[in-house]
PDB file of C-alpha atoms in Angstrom:
ATOM      1  CA  MET A1376      94.359 104.506 100.697  1.00 52.00           C
ATOM      2  CA  ALA A1377      96.340 101.288 100.388  1.00 83.00           C
ATOM      3  CA  LEU A1378      99.412 102.100 102.763  1.00 86.00           C
ATOM      4  CA  ILE A1379     102.526 101.864 100.372  1.00 87.00           C
ATOM      5  CA  ALA A1380     100.293 104.587  98.476  1.00 89.00           C
ATOM      6  CA  LEU A1381     100.367 107.051 101.571  1.00 93.00           C
ATOM      7  CA  LEU A1382     104.286 106.142 102.049  1.00 93.00           C
ATOM      8  CA  LEU A1383     104.998 107.187  97.915  1.00 94.00           C
ATOM      9  CA  ASP A1384     102.116 110.575  98.903  1.00 94.00           C
ATOM     10  CA  THR A1385     104.350 111.437 102.147  1.00 96.00           C
ATOM     11  CA  ALA A1386     107.702 111.318 101.565  1.00 96.00           C
ATOM     12  CA  ARG A1387     108.044 112.030  98.039  1.00 96.00           C
ATOM     13  CA  PRO A1388     107.025 116.122  98.177  1.00 96.00           C
ATOM     14  CA  PRO A1389     110.014 116.752 100.714  1.00 96.00           C
ATOM     15  CA  GLY A1390     112.487 114.346  99.153  1.00 96.00           C
ATOM     16  CA  TRP A1391     112.841 111.403 102.030  1.00 97.00           C
ATOM     17  CA  ILE A1392     112.360 109.598  98.744  1.00 97.00           C
ATOM     18  CA  GLN A1393     113.956 109.912  95.450  1.00 96.00           C
ATOM     19  CA  MET A1394     111.391 110.163  91.920  1.00 96.00           C
ATOM     20  CA  ASP A1395     113.323 106.281  91.145  1.00 96.00           C
ATOM     21  CA  VAL A1396     112.272 105.140  94.366  1.00 96.00           C
ATOM     22  CA  HIS A1397     108.919 106.172  93.871  1.00 96.00           C
ATOM     23  CA  ASP A1398     107.881 105.221  90.232  1.00 95.00           C
ATOM     24  CA  PHE A1399     109.245 102.040  90.662  1.00 94.00           C
ATOM     25  CA  MET A1400     106.942 101.479  93.378  1.00 93.00           C
ATOM     26  CA  ALA A1401     104.432 101.991  91.866  1.00 90.00           C
ATOM     27  CA  ILE A1402     104.987  99.286  90.094  1.00 90.00           C
ATOM     28  CA  VAL A1403     106.196  96.674  92.965  1.00 90.00           C
ATOM     29  CA  ARG A1404     102.343  97.981  94.175  1.00 88.00           C
ATOM     30  CA  GLU A1405     100.761  96.911  91.699  1.00 84.00           C
ATOM     31  CA  TYR A1406     102.440  93.209  91.812  1.00 84.00           C
ATOM     32  CA  ARG A1407     102.148  93.155  95.278  1.00 81.00           C
ATOM     33  CA  ASN A1408      97.910  92.431  94.339  1.00 81.00           C
ATOM     34  CA  PHE A1409      99.331  89.038  92.061  1.00 82.00           C
ATOM     35  CA  VAL A1410      99.617  87.533  95.664  1.00 82.00           C
ATOM     36  CA  HIS A1411      96.065  86.624  94.529  1.00 87.00           C
ATOM     37  CA  LEU A1412      95.059  83.834  92.658  1.00 89.00           C
ATOM     38  CA  ARG A1413      92.160  85.467  90.901  1.00 91.00           C
ATOM     39  CA  LYS A1414      94.194  88.610  89.905  1.00 88.00           C
ATOM     40  CA  GLN A1415      96.861  86.423  88.431  1.00 90.00           C
ATOM     41  CA  ARG A1416      94.742  84.262  85.928  1.00 92.00           C
ATOM     42  CA  GLU A1417      93.348  87.964  85.297  1.00 93.00           C
ATOM     43  CA  ARG A1418      96.696  89.235  84.112  1.00 91.00           C
ATOM     44  CA  GLY A1419      98.089  86.323  83.023  1.00 91.00           C
ATOM     45  CA  VAL A1420     101.002  86.821  85.683  1.00 88.00           C
ATOM     46  CA  VAL A1421     103.009  84.430  87.418  1.00 89.00           C
ATOM     47  CA  PRO A1422     105.183  86.249  89.796  1.00 89.00           C
ATOM     48  CA  ASP A1423     108.302  84.247  90.233  1.00 91.00           C
ATOM     49  CA  ARG A1424     111.379  84.544  92.016  1.00 93.00           C
ATOM     50  CA  ASP A1425     112.742  86.988  89.722  1.00 94.00           C
ATOM     51  CA  THR A1426     109.784  89.106  89.759  1.00 90.00           C
ATOM     52  CA  VAL A1427     110.033  88.564  93.542  1.00 89.00           C
ATOM     53  CA  GLY A1428     114.156  89.696  93.654  1.00 93.00           C
ATOM     54  CA  MET A1429     112.959  92.837  91.541  1.00 92.00           C
ATOM     55  CA  CYS A1430     110.173  94.215  93.922  1.00 91.00           C
ATOM     56  CA  TRP A1431     113.198  92.408  96.958  1.00 93.00           C
ATOM     57  CA  GLY A1432     115.728  95.160  95.302  1.00 94.00           C
ATOM     58  CA  THR A1433     112.875  98.243  94.770  1.00 94.00           C
ATOM     59  CA  LEU A1434     111.450  97.987  98.440  1.00 94.00           C
ATOM     60  CA  LEU A1435     115.278  98.114  99.737  1.00 96.00           C
ATOM     61  CA  ALA A1436     116.572 101.390  97.837  1.00 97.00           C
ATOM     62  CA  LEU A1437     113.401 103.167  99.183  1.00 96.00           C
ATOM     63  CA  LEU A1438     114.106 101.344 103.020  1.00 96.00           C
ATOM     64  CA  ASN A1439     118.061 103.162 102.156  1.00 97.00           C
ATOM     65  CA  ASP A1440     115.810 106.285 101.414  1.00 97.00           C
ATOM     66  CA  LEU A1441     114.462 106.370 104.758  1.00 96.00           C
ATOM     67  CA  GLU A1442     117.175 105.262 106.438  1.00 96.00           C
ATOM     68  CA  THR A1443     118.630 108.873 105.723  1.00 93.00           C
ATOM     69  CA  ILE A1444     116.098 111.010 107.326  1.00 90.00           C
ATOM     70  CA  ARG A1445     117.552 113.041 109.933  1.00 79.00           C
TER      71      ARG A1445
END
């Protein structure tokens, strides 16, 4: 299991991360594969600055949620 999937599957049930972050991070997990040119060609996706911005915002939301755990 990938690290991101493990984090999401562990952090969601006890409520450490919100549902929106969980759901959006699932999409980010898919887009992280596009760092490989072969995957980009297979799906016809070329990530750009906007793609990075969307993924980065979701990652920051995840970290914000985790930061509130006491």
